[in-house]
Amino acid sequence: MGEIQIVQGDITRLEVDAIVNAANSSLLGGGGVDGAIHRAAGPALLTACRPLGGCPTGEARITPGFRLKASWVIHTVGPVWHGGDQGEPELLQACYEHSFALALENSIKSIAFPAISSGVYHFPKQAAAVIALESMLAAHNDFEIIIACCFSASDTALYQATINALV
Ligand code: AR6
C-alpha cells in the first residue's frame, strides 16, 4: 500500500526512482518543467530523446535520468486545452496511466509528477488536479510512494484541498 505525498518544490531535486516530464510531442525540450529537467539532467538527456522520434499526446516514453538524482525520466505529452471538448480530460488521464504503466514495466517504486498540462498548455488547474489525484489514487497500491510535485504554494493548496475532497 503506497503513499501519495503532495510536495511543493522543484521536481528536478527529488530523490525518487523516476520523475515525470510534462514534455511536448517533439520530446526535444522546451520551457517550464521540461526545460528545468533538461537543464538538470544535462545534454545527454536530449541525446537520449532524439532517437525516440517524438511522442503522441497522451502517451509516454522513458529515458535514463543522467545527472538527476532520479534514475529515470518518464516523458509524457499532455493535451493543450482547447475548451474541453476535444478529448482533453481523457488525454490527460492517459498521460498518468501510460506513465504508471511504464514505471511498472521498469520496476520503479517511487515516482514524482508535475502538474501536467497546467502551465502553458492551460488545462484548468482544478480539473487537472482532480484527474491527477484520481489517477494516483487508482495506482498507489503498485508503488511505495507517488509524489505530486507542485511548484507554487497556491498549486500545493489546491492539490491538498482536492485530495481531501476525494478520499
Ligand atoms: N518543478 C515542478 N513543477 C514545475 C517546475 C519544476 N521545476 N517548473 C514548472 N513547473 P508546464 P505544460 C510546473 O508549462 O502545461 C514546455 O515548454 C508549472 O508551474 O511546464 O504541460 C513543454 O516543452 C506547472 O504547474 O507544462 C511543452 O511545450 C506545471 O509544472 C509545454 O511546456 C506544468 O507547466 C507543456 O506544457
JSON list of C-alpha atoms and ligand atoms in Angstrom, two decimals:
[
{"chain": "A", "resi": 1, "resn": "MET", "atom": "CA", "xyz": [0.00, 0.00, 0.00]},
{"chain": "A", "resi": 2, "resn": "GLY", "atom": "CA", "xyz": [1.77, 3.13, -1.19]},
{"chain": "A", "resi": 3, "resn": "GLU", "atom": "CA", "xyz": [1.62, 6.68, -0.05]},
{"chain": "A", "resi": 4, "resn": "ILE", "atom": "CA", "xyz": [0.61, 9.76, -2.04]},
{"chain": "A", "resi": 5, "resn": "GLN", "atom": "CA", "xyz": [2.52, 12.86, -0.96]},
{"chain": "A", "resi": 6, "resn": "ILE", "atom": "CA", "xyz": [1.87, 16.40, -2.08]},
{"chain": "A", "resi": 7, "resn": "VAL", "atom": "CA", "xyz": [5.18, 18.26, -2.08]},
{"chain": "A", "resi": 8, "resn": "GLN", "atom": "CA", "xyz": [5.95, 21.85, -3.00]},
{"chain": "A", "resi": 9, "resn": "GLY", "atom": "CA", "xyz": [9.21, 22.41, -4.85]},
{"chain": "A", "resi": 10, "resn": "ASP", "atom": "CA", "xyz": [11.40, 21.76, -7.85]},
{"chain": "A", "resi": 11, "resn": "ILE", "atom": "CA", "xyz": [10.83, 18.27, -9.24]},
{"chain": "A", "resi": 12, "resn": "THR", "atom": "CA", "xyz": [14.42, 18.08, -10.51]},
{"chain": "A", "resi": 13, "resn": "ARG", "atom": "CA", "xyz": [15.67, 17.93, -6.91]},
{"chain": "A", "resi": 14, "resn": "LEU", "atom": "CA", "xyz": [13.61, 14.96, -5.81]},
{"chain": "A", "resi": 15, "resn": "GLU", "atom": "CA", "xyz": [15.25, 11.67, -4.83]},
{"chain": "A", "resi": 16, "resn": "VAL", "atom": "CA", "xyz": [12.86, 9.21, -6.42]},
{"chain": "A", "resi": 17, "resn": "ASP", "atom": "CA", "xyz": [13.31, 6.40, -8.93]},
{"chain": "A", "resi": 18, "resn": "ALA", "atom": "CA", "xyz": [11.56, 8.38, -11.66]},
{"chain": "A", "resi": 19, "resn": "ILE", "atom": "CA", "xyz": [10.36, 11.89, -12.33]},
{"chain": "A", "resi": 20, "resn": "VAL", "atom": "CA", "xyz": [7.76, 12.61, -14.97]},
{"chain": "A", "resi": 21, "resn": "ASN", "atom": "CA", "xyz": [8.33, 15.35, -17.53]},
{"chain": "A", "resi": 22, "resn": "ALA", "atom": "CA", "xyz": [5.49, 17.41, -18.99]},
{"chain": "A", "resi": 23, "resn": "ALA", "atom": "CA", "xyz": [7.00, 17.37, -22.47]},
{"chain": "A", "resi": 24, "resn": "ASN", "atom": "CA", "xyz": [5.81, 18.36, -25.94]},
{"chain": "A", "resi": 25, "resn": "SER", "atom": "CA", "xyz": [5.36, 15.88, -28.77]},
{"chain": "A", "resi": 26, "resn": "SER", "atom": "CA", "xyz": [8.84, 16.51, -30.18]},
{"chain": "A", "resi": 27, "resn": "LEU", "atom": "CA", "xyz": [10.45, 15.32, -26.90]},
{"chain": "A", "resi": 28, "resn": "LEU", "atom": "CA", "xyz": [13.26, 17.72, -27.77]},
{"chain": "A", "resi": 29, "resn": "GLY", "atom": "CA", "xyz": [12.87, 20.04, -24.80]},
{"chain": "A", "resi": 30, "resn": "GLY", "atom": "CA", "xyz": [11.03, 23.26, -24.13]},
{"chain": "A", "resi": 31, "resn": "GLY", "atom": "CA", "xyz": [10.25, 25.67, -21.32]},
{"chain": "A", "resi": 32, "resn": "GLY", "atom": "CA", "xyz": [8.62, 25.18, -17.93]},
{"chain": "A", "resi": 33, "resn": "VAL", "atom": "CA", "xyz": [9.30, 21.92, -16.13]},
{"chain": "A", "resi": 34, "resn": "ASP", "atom": "CA", "xyz": [10.60, 20.37, -19.38]},
{"chain": "A", "resi": 35, "resn": "GLY", "atom": "CA", "xyz": [13.35, 22.98, -19.62]},
{"chain": "A", "resi": 36, "resn": "ALA", "atom": "CA", "xyz": [14.21, 22.58, -15.94]},
{"chain": "A", "resi": 37, "resn": "ILE", "atom": "CA", "xyz": [14.51, 18.79, -16.31]},
{"chain": "A", "resi": 38, "resn": "HIS", "atom": "CA", "xyz": [16.73, 19.03, -19.40]},
{"chain": "A", "resi": 39, "resn": "ARG", "atom": "CA", "xyz": [18.98, 21.59, -17.68]},
{"chain": "A", "resi": 40, "resn": "ALA", "atom": "CA", "xyz": [19.33, 19.48, -14.56]},
{"chain": "A", "resi": 41, "resn": "ALA", "atom": "CA", "xyz": [19.82, 16.17, -16.38]},
{"chain": "A", "resi": 42, "resn": "GLY", "atom": "CA", "xyz": [22.39, 17.59, -18.79]},
{"chain": "A", "resi": 43, "resn": "PRO", "atom": "CA", "xyz": [22.76, 17.32, -22.57]},
{"chain": "A", "resi": 44, "resn": "ALA", "atom": "CA", "xyz": [22.75, 13.50, -22.56]},
{"chain": "A", "resi": 45, "resn": "LEU", "atom": "CA", "xyz": [19.01, 13.67, -21.97]},
{"chain": "A", "resi": 46, "resn": "LEU", "atom": "CA", "xyz": [18.42, 15.35, -25.33]},
{"chain": "A", "resi": 47, "resn": "THR", "atom": "CA", "xyz": [20.71, 12.80, -26.99]},
{"chain": "A", "resi": 48, "resn": "ALA", "atom": "CA", "xyz": [18.59, 10.02, -25.48]},
{"chain": "A", "resi": 49, "resn": "CYS", "atom": "CA", "xyz": [15.32, 11.65, -26.53]},
{"chain": "A", "resi": 50, "resn": "ARG", "atom": "CA", "xyz": [16.25, 12.29, -30.16]},
{"chain": "A", "resi": 51, "resn": "PRO", "atom": "CA", "xyz": [16.06, 8.65, -31.39]},
{"chain": "A", "resi": 52, "resn": "LEU", "atom": "CA", "xyz": [12.64, 8.21, -29.75]},
{"chain": "A", "resi": 53, "resn": "GLY", "atom": "CA", "xyz": [11.16, 10.19, -32.64]},
{"chain": "A", "resi": 54, "resn": "GLY", "atom": "CA", "xyz": [8.67, 12.13, -30.56]},
{"chain": "A", "resi": 55, "resn": "CYS", "atom": "CA", "xyz": [5.61, 11.00, -28.64]},
{"chain": "A", "resi": 56, "resn": "PRO", "atom": "CA", "xyz": [1.88, 11.45, -29.35]},
{"chain": "A", "resi": 57, "resn": "THR", "atom": "CA", "xyz": [-0.30, 13.36, -26.90]},
{"chain": "A", "resi": 58, "resn": "GLY", "atom": "CA", "xyz": [-1.45, 11.12, -24.04]},
{"chain": "A", "resi": 59, "resn": "GLU", "atom": "CA", "xyz": [1.41, 8.64, -24.41]},
{"chain": "A", "resi": 60, "resn": "ALA", "atom": "CA", "xyz": [4.73, 8.34, -22.56]},
{"chain": "A", "resi": 61, "resn": "ARG", "atom": "CA", "xyz": [8.36, 7.38, -23.18]},
{"chain": "A", "resi": 62, "resn": "ILE", "atom": "CA", "xyz": [11.21, 6.60, -20.78]},
{"chain": "A", "resi": 63, "resn": "THR", "atom": "CA", "xyz": [14.89, 7.58, -20.68]},
{"chain": "A", "resi": 64, "resn": "PRO", "atom": "CA", "xyz": [17.59, 7.50, -18.04]},
{"chain": "A", "resi": 65, "resn": "GLY", "atom": "CA", "xyz": [17.85, 10.49, -15.70]},
{"chain": "A", "resi": 66, "resn": "PHE", "atom": "CA", "xyz": [21.55, 11.15, -16.33]},
{"chain": "A", "resi": 67, "resn": "ARG", "atom": "CA", "xyz": [22.69, 13.88, -13.88]},
{"chain": "A", "resi": 68, "resn": "LEU", "atom": "CA", "xyz": [19.40, 13.86, -11.97]},
{"chain": "A", "resi": 69, "resn": "LYS", "atom": "CA", "xyz": [19.05, 12.09, -8.65]},
{"chain": "A", "resi": 70, "resn": "ALA", "atom": "CA", "xyz": [16.20, 10.19, -10.29]},
{"chain": "A", "resi": 71, "resn": "SER", "atom": "CA", "xyz": [17.36, 7.17, -12.29]},
{"chain": "A", "resi": 72, "resn": "TRP", "atom": "CA", "xyz": [14.63, 7.63, -14.87]},
{"chain": "A", "resi": 73, "resn": "VAL", "atom": "CA", "xyz": [12.67, 10.33, -16.64]},
{"chain": "A", "resi": 74, "resn": "ILE", "atom": "CA", "xyz": [9.25, 9.42, -17.98]},
{"chain": "A", "resi": 75, "resn": "HIS", "atom": "CA", "xyz": [8.30, 11.93, -20.67]},
{"chain": "A", "resi": 76, "resn": "THR", "atom": "CA", "xyz": [4.60, 12.35, -21.27]},
{"chain": "A", "resi": 77, "resn": "VAL", "atom": "CA", "xyz": [2.80, 14.79, -23.54]},
{"chain": "A", "resi": 78, "resn": "GLY", "atom": "CA", "xyz": [-0.22, 16.45, -22.00]},
{"chain": "A", "resi": 79, "resn": "PRO", "atom": "CA", "xyz": [-3.04, 17.90, -24.09]},
{"chain": "A", "resi": 80, "resn": "VAL", "atom": "CA", "xyz": [-3.22, 21.58, -24.95]},
{"chain": "A", "resi": 81, "resn": "TRP", "atom": "CA", "xyz": [-6.51, 22.93, -23.56]},
{"chain": "A", "resi": 82, "resn": "HIS", "atom": "CA", "xyz": [-8.89, 23.84, -26.41]},
{"chain": "A", "resi": 83, "resn": "GLY", "atom": "CA", "xyz": [-12.05, 24.26, -24.33]},
{"chain": "A", "resi": 84, "resn": "GLY", "atom": "CA", "xyz": [-12.51, 20.70, -23.12]},
{"chain": "A", "resi": 85, "resn": "ASP", "atom": "CA", "xyz": [-14.49, 19.10, -25.91]},
{"chain": "A", "resi": 86, "resn": "GLN", "atom": "CA", "xyz": [-11.51, 17.73, -27.82]},
{"chain": "A", "resi": 87, "resn": "GLY", "atom": "CA", "xyz": [-10.77, 14.83, -25.52]},
{"chain": "A", "resi": 88, "resn": "GLU", "atom": "CA", "xyz": [-8.52, 16.83, -23.21]},
{"chain": "A", "resi": 89, "resn": "PRO", "atom": "CA", "xyz": [-9.64, 15.17, -19.94]},
{"chain": "A", "resi": 90, "resn": "GLU", "atom": "CA", "xyz": [-9.25, 11.66, -21.37]},
{"chain": "A", "resi": 91, "resn": "LEU", "atom": "CA", "xyz": [-5.85, 12.53, -22.85]},
{"chain": "A", "resi": 92, "resn": "LEU", "atom": "CA", "xyz": [-4.63, 13.94, -19.54]},
{"chain": "A", "resi": 93, "resn": "GLN", "atom": "CA", "xyz": [-5.78, 10.80, -17.72]},
{"chain": "A", "resi": 94, "resn": "ALA", "atom": "CA", "xyz": [-3.99, 8.72, -20.37]},
{"chain": "A", "resi": 95, "resn": "CYS", "atom": "CA", "xyz": [-0.75, 10.60, -19.58]},
{"chain": "A", "resi": 96, "resn": "TYR", "atom": "CA", "xyz": [-0.92, 9.43, -15.97]},
{"chain": "A", "resi": 97, "resn": "GLU", "atom": "CA", "xyz": [-1.94, 5.88, -16.91]},
{"chain": "A", "resi": 98, "resn": "HIS", "atom": "CA", "xyz": [0.79, 5.45, -19.53]},
{"chain": "A", "resi": 99, "resn": "SER", "atom": "CA", "xyz": [3.37, 6.92, -17.14]},
{"chain": "A", "resi": 100, "resn": "PHE", "atom": "CA", "xyz": [2.38, 4.48, -14.40]},
{"chain": "A", "resi": 101, "resn": "ALA", "atom": "CA", "xyz": [2.44, 1.56, -16.87]},
{"chain": "A", "resi": 102, "resn": "LEU", "atom": "CA", "xyz": [5.98, 2.43, -17.99]},
{"chain": "A", "resi": 103, "resn": "ALA", "atom": "CA", "xyz": [7.04, 2.81, -14.36]},
{"chain": "A", "resi": 104, "resn": "LEU", "atom": "CA", "xyz": [5.71, -0.66, -13.52]},
{"chain": "A", "resi": 105, "resn": "GLU", "atom": "CA", "xyz": [7.46, -2.20, -16.52]},
{"chain": "A", "resi": 106, "resn": "ASN", "atom": "CA", "xyz": [10.74, -0.75, -15.25]},
{"chain": "A", "resi": 107, "resn": "SER", "atom": "CA", "xyz": [10.29, -1.82, -11.60]},
{"chain": "A", "resi": 108, "resn": "ILE", "atom": "CA", "xyz": [10.05, 1.80, -10.48]},
{"chain": "A", "resi": 109, "resn": "LYS", "atom": "CA", "xyz": [8.82, 2.09, -6.90]},
{"chain": "A", "resi": 110, "resn": "SER", "atom": "CA", "xyz": [8.88, 5.84, -6.33]},
{"chain": "A", "resi": 111, "resn": "ILE", "atom": "CA", "xyz": [7.67, 8.39, -8.86]},
{"chain": "A", "resi": 112, "resn": "ALA", "atom": "CA", "xyz": [7.02, 12.13, -8.90]},
{"chain": "A", "resi": 113, "resn": "PHE", "atom": "CA", "xyz": [4.71, 14.04, -11.24]},
{"chain": "A", "resi": 114, "resn": "PRO", "atom": "CA", "xyz": [4.44, 17.74, -12.05]},
{"chain": "A", "resi": 115, "resn": "ALA", "atom": "CA", "xyz": [1.01, 19.20, -12.78]},
{"chain": "A", "resi": 116, "resn": "ILE", "atom": "CA", "xyz": [0.93, 18.04, -16.41]},
{"chain": "A", "resi": 117, "resn": "SER", "atom": "CA", "xyz": [-0.76, 20.49, -18.84]},
{"chain": "A", "resi": 118, "resn": "SER", "atom": "CA", "xyz": [-1.39, 23.02, -16.04]},
{"chain": "A", "resi": 119, "resn": "GLY", "atom": "CA", "xyz": [1.19, 25.53, -17.27]},
{"chain": "A", "resi": 120, "resn": "VAL", "atom": "CA", "xyz": [1.50, 26.83, -20.82]},
{"chain": "A", "resi": 121, "resn": "TYR", "atom": "CA", "xyz": [-0.93, 24.15, -22.05]},
{"chain": "A", "resi": 122, "resn": "HIS", "atom": "CA", "xyz": [-3.62, 25.96, -19.97]},
{"chain": "A", "resi": 123, "resn": "PHE", "atom": "CA", "xyz": [-5.64, 22.97, -18.75]},
{"chain": "A", "resi": 124, "resn": "PRO", "atom": "CA", "xyz": [-7.82, 24.41, -15.92]},
{"chain": "A", "resi": 125, "resn": "LYS", "atom": "CA", "xyz": [-5.83, 23.76, -12.75]},
{"chain": "A", "resi": 126, "resn": "GLN", "atom": "CA", "xyz": [-8.66, 22.44, -10.61]},
{"chain": "A", "resi": 127, "resn": "ALA", "atom": "CA", "xyz": [-9.87, 19.95, -13.22]},
{"chain": "A", "resi": 128, "resn": "ALA", "atom": "CA", "xyz": [-6.29, 18.86, -13.91]},
{"chain": "A", "resi": 129, "resn": "ALA", "atom": "CA", "xyz": [-5.68, 18.30, -10.18]},
{"chain": "A", "resi": 130, "resn": "VAL", "atom": "CA", "xyz": [-8.76, 16.06, -9.93]},
{"chain": "A", "resi": 131, "resn": "ILE", "atom": "CA", "xyz": [-7.56, 13.94, -12.88]},
{"chain": "A", "resi": 132, "resn": "ALA", "atom": "CA", "xyz": [-4.01, 13.79, -11.48]},
{"chain": "A", "resi": 133, "resn": "LEU", "atom": "CA", "xyz": [-5.06, 12.75, -7.98]},
{"chain": "A", "resi": 134, "resn": "GLU", "atom": "CA", "xyz": [-7.74, 10.28, -9.12]},
{"chain": "A", "resi": 135, "resn": "SER", "atom": "CA", "xyz": [-5.11, 8.61, -11.32]},
{"chain": "A", "resi": 136, "resn": "MET", "atom": "CA", "xyz": [-2.68, 8.49, -8.40]},
{"chain": "A", "resi": 137, "resn": "LEU", "atom": "CA", "xyz": [-5.31, 7.01, -6.10]},
{"chain": "A", "resi": 138, "resn": "ALA", "atom": "CA", "xyz": [-6.01, 4.32, -8.70]},
{"chain": "A", "resi": 139, "resn": "ALA", "atom": "CA", "xyz": [-2.30, 3.40, -8.94]},
{"chain": "A", "resi": 140, "resn": "HIS", "atom": "CA", "xyz": [-0.96, 3.86, -5.43]},
{"chain": "A", "resi": 141, "resn": "ASN", "atom": "CA", "xyz": [-1.07, 0.19, -4.43]},
{"chain": "A", "resi": 142, "resn": "ASP", "atom": "CA", "xyz": [1.54, -0.54, -7.11]},
{"chain": "A", "resi": 143, "resn": "PHE", "atom": "CA", "xyz": [4.12, 1.92, -5.73]},
{"chain": "A", "resi": 144, "resn": "GLU", "atom": "CA", "xyz": [5.88, 2.73, -2.49]},
{"chain": "A", "resi": 145, "resn": "ILE", "atom": "CA", "xyz": [5.43, 6.45, -2.96]},
{"chain": "A", "resi": 146, "resn": "ILE", "atom": "CA", "xyz": [3.82, 8.72, -5.51]},
{"chain": "A", "resi": 147, "resn": "ILE", "atom": "CA", "xyz": [4.68, 12.40, -5.21]},
{"chain": "A", "resi": 148, "resn": "ALA", "atom": "CA", "xyz": [2.51, 15.15, -6.65]},
{"chain": "A", "resi": 149, "resn": "CYS", "atom": "CA", "xyz": [5.13, 17.90, -7.03]},
{"chain": "A", "resi": 150, "resn": "CYS", "atom": "CA", "xyz": [3.57, 21.36, -7.06]},
{"chain": "A", "resi": 151, "resn": "PHE", "atom": "CA", "xyz": [5.68, 24.36, -8.00]},
{"chain": "A", "resi": 152, "resn": "SER", "atom": "CA", "xyz": [3.72, 27.14, -6.29]},
{"chain": "A", "resi": 153, "resn": "ALA", "atom": "CA", "xyz": [2.13, 27.47, -2.88]},
{"chain": "A", "resi": 154, "resn": "SER", "atom": "CA", "xyz": [-1.27, 28.05, -4.50]},
{"chain": "A", "resi": 155, "resn": "ASP", "atom": "CA", "xyz": [-1.00, 24.84, -6.54]},
{"chain": "A", "resi": 156, "resn": "THR", "atom": "CA", "xyz": [0.02, 22.95, -3.39]},
{"chain": "A", "resi": 157, "resn": "ALA", "atom": "CA", "xyz": [-3.04, 24.25, -1.55]},
{"chain": "A", "resi": 158, "resn": "LEU", "atom": "CA", "xyz": [-5.25, 23.33, -4.49]},
{"chain": "A", "resi": 159, "resn": "TYR", "atom": "CA", "xyz": [-3.88, 19.76, -4.56]},
{"chain": "A", "resi": 160, "resn": "GLN", "atom": "CA", "xyz": [-4.33, 19.42, -0.78]},
{"chain": "A", "resi": 161, "resn": "ALA", "atom": "CA", "xyz": [-7.93, 20.59, -0.94]},
{"chain": "A", "resi": 162, "resn": "THR", "atom": "CA", "xyz": [-8.61, 18.36, -3.94]},
{"chain": "A", "resi": 163, "resn": "ILE", "atom": "CA", "xyz": [-7.24, 15.19, -2.34]},
{"chain": "A", "resi": 164, "resn": "ASN", "atom": "CA", "xyz": [-9.11, 15.93, 0.88]},
{"chain": "A", "resi": 165, "resn": "ALA", "atom": "CA", "xyz": [-12.32, 16.07, -1.13]},
{"chain": "A", "resi": 166, "resn": "LEU", "atom": "CA", "xyz": [-11.55, 12.79, -2.94]},
{"chain": "A", "resi": 167, "resn": "VAL", "atom": "CA", "xyz": [-10.61, 10.49, -0.05]},
{"chain": "B", "resi": 1, "resn": "AR6", "atom": "N1", "xyz": [9.27, 21.52, -10.77]},
{"chain": "B", "resi": 1, "resn": "AR6", "atom": "C1", "xyz": [7.94, 21.22, -10.63]},
{"chain": "B", "resi": 1, "resn": "AR6", "atom": "N2", "xyz": [6.96, 21.83, -11.33]},
{"chain": "B", "resi": 1, "resn": "AR6", "atom": "C2", "xyz": [7.33, 22.79, -12.21]},
{"chain": "B", "resi": 1, "resn": "AR6", "atom": "C3", "xyz": [8.68, 23.15, -12.42]},
{"chain": "B", "resi": 1, "resn": "AR6", "atom": "C4", "xyz": [9.67, 22.48, -11.66]},
{"chain": "B", "resi": 1, "resn": "AR6", "atom": "N3", "xyz": [10.99, 22.74, -11.80]},
{"chain": "B", "resi": 1, "resn": "AR6", "atom": "N4", "xyz": [8.71, 24.13, -13.37]},
{"chain": "B", "resi": 1, "resn": "AR6", "atom": "C5", "xyz": [7.42, 24.38, -13.72]},
{"chain": "B", "resi": 1, "resn": "AR6", "atom": "N5", "xyz": [6.59, 23.58, -13.02]},
{"chain": "B", "resi": 1, "resn": "AR6", "atom": "P1", "xyz": [4.50, 23.50, -17.94]},
{"chain": "B", "resi": 1, "resn": "AR6", "atom": "P2", "xyz": [2.55, 22.05, -19.64]},
{"chain": "B", "resi": 1, "resn": "AR6", "atom": "C6", "xyz": [5.12, 23.47, -13.06]},
{"chain": "B", "resi": 1, "resn": "AR6", "atom": "O1", "xyz": [4.19, 24.77, -18.63]},
{"chain": "B", "resi": 1, "resn": "AR6", "atom": "O2", "xyz": [1.46, 22.96, -19.27]},
{"chain": "B", "resi": 1, "resn": "AR6", "atom": "C7", "xyz": [7.02, 23.05, -22.17]},
{"chain": "B", "resi": 1, "resn": "AR6", "atom": "O3", "xyz": [7.56, 24.06, -22.95]},
{"chain": "B", "resi": 1, "resn": "AR6", "atom": "C8", "xyz": [4.32, 24.64, -13.57]},
{"chain": "B", "resi": 1, "resn": "AR6", "atom": "O4", "xyz": [4.16, 25.61, -12.54]},
{"chain": "B", "resi": 1, "resn": "AR6", "atom": "O5", "xyz": [5.92, 23.17, -17.67]},
{"chain": "B", "resi": 1, "resn": "AR6", "atom": "O6", "xyz": [2.29, 20.56, -19.65]},
{"chain": "B", "resi": 1, "resn": "AR6", "atom": "C9", "xyz": [6.95, 21.73, -22.88]},
{"chain": "B", "resi": 1, "resn": "AR6", "atom": "O7", "xyz": [8.04, 21.53, -23.76]},
{"chain": "B", "resi": 1, "resn": "AR6", "atom": "C10", "xyz": [3.00, 23.97, -13.93]},
{"chain": "B", "resi": 1, "resn": "AR6", "atom": "O8", "xyz": [2.20, 23.82, -12.77]},
{"chain": "B", "resi": 1, "resn": "AR6", "atom": "O9", "xyz": [3.89, 22.21, -18.75]},
{"chain": "B", "resi": 1, "resn": "AR6", "atom": "C11", "xyz": [5.66, 21.82, -23.62]},
{"chain": "B", "resi": 1, "resn": "AR6", "atom": "O10", "xyz": [5.79, 22.53, -24.84]},
{"chain": "B", "resi": 1, "resn": "AR6", "atom": "C12", "xyz": [3.44, 22.58, -14.39]},
{"chain": "B", "resi": 1, "resn": "AR6", "atom": "O11", "xyz": [4.80, 22.44, -13.97]},
{"chain": "B", "resi": 1, "resn": "AR6", "atom": "C13", "xyz": [4.78, 22.60, -22.68]},
{"chain": "B", "resi": 1, "resn": "AR6", "atom": "O12", "xyz": [5.67, 23.37, -21.87]},
{"chain": "B", "resi": 1, "resn": "AR6", "atom": "C14", "xyz": [3.35, 22.33, -15.87]},
{"chain": "B", "resi": 1, "resn": "AR6", "atom": "O13", "xyz": [3.68, 23.51, -16.57]},
{"chain": "B", "resi": 1, "resn": "AR6", "atom": "C15", "xyz": [3.97, 21.71, -21.77]},
{"chain": "B", "resi": 1, "resn": "AR6", "atom": "O14", "xyz": [3.04, 22.48, -21.06]}
]
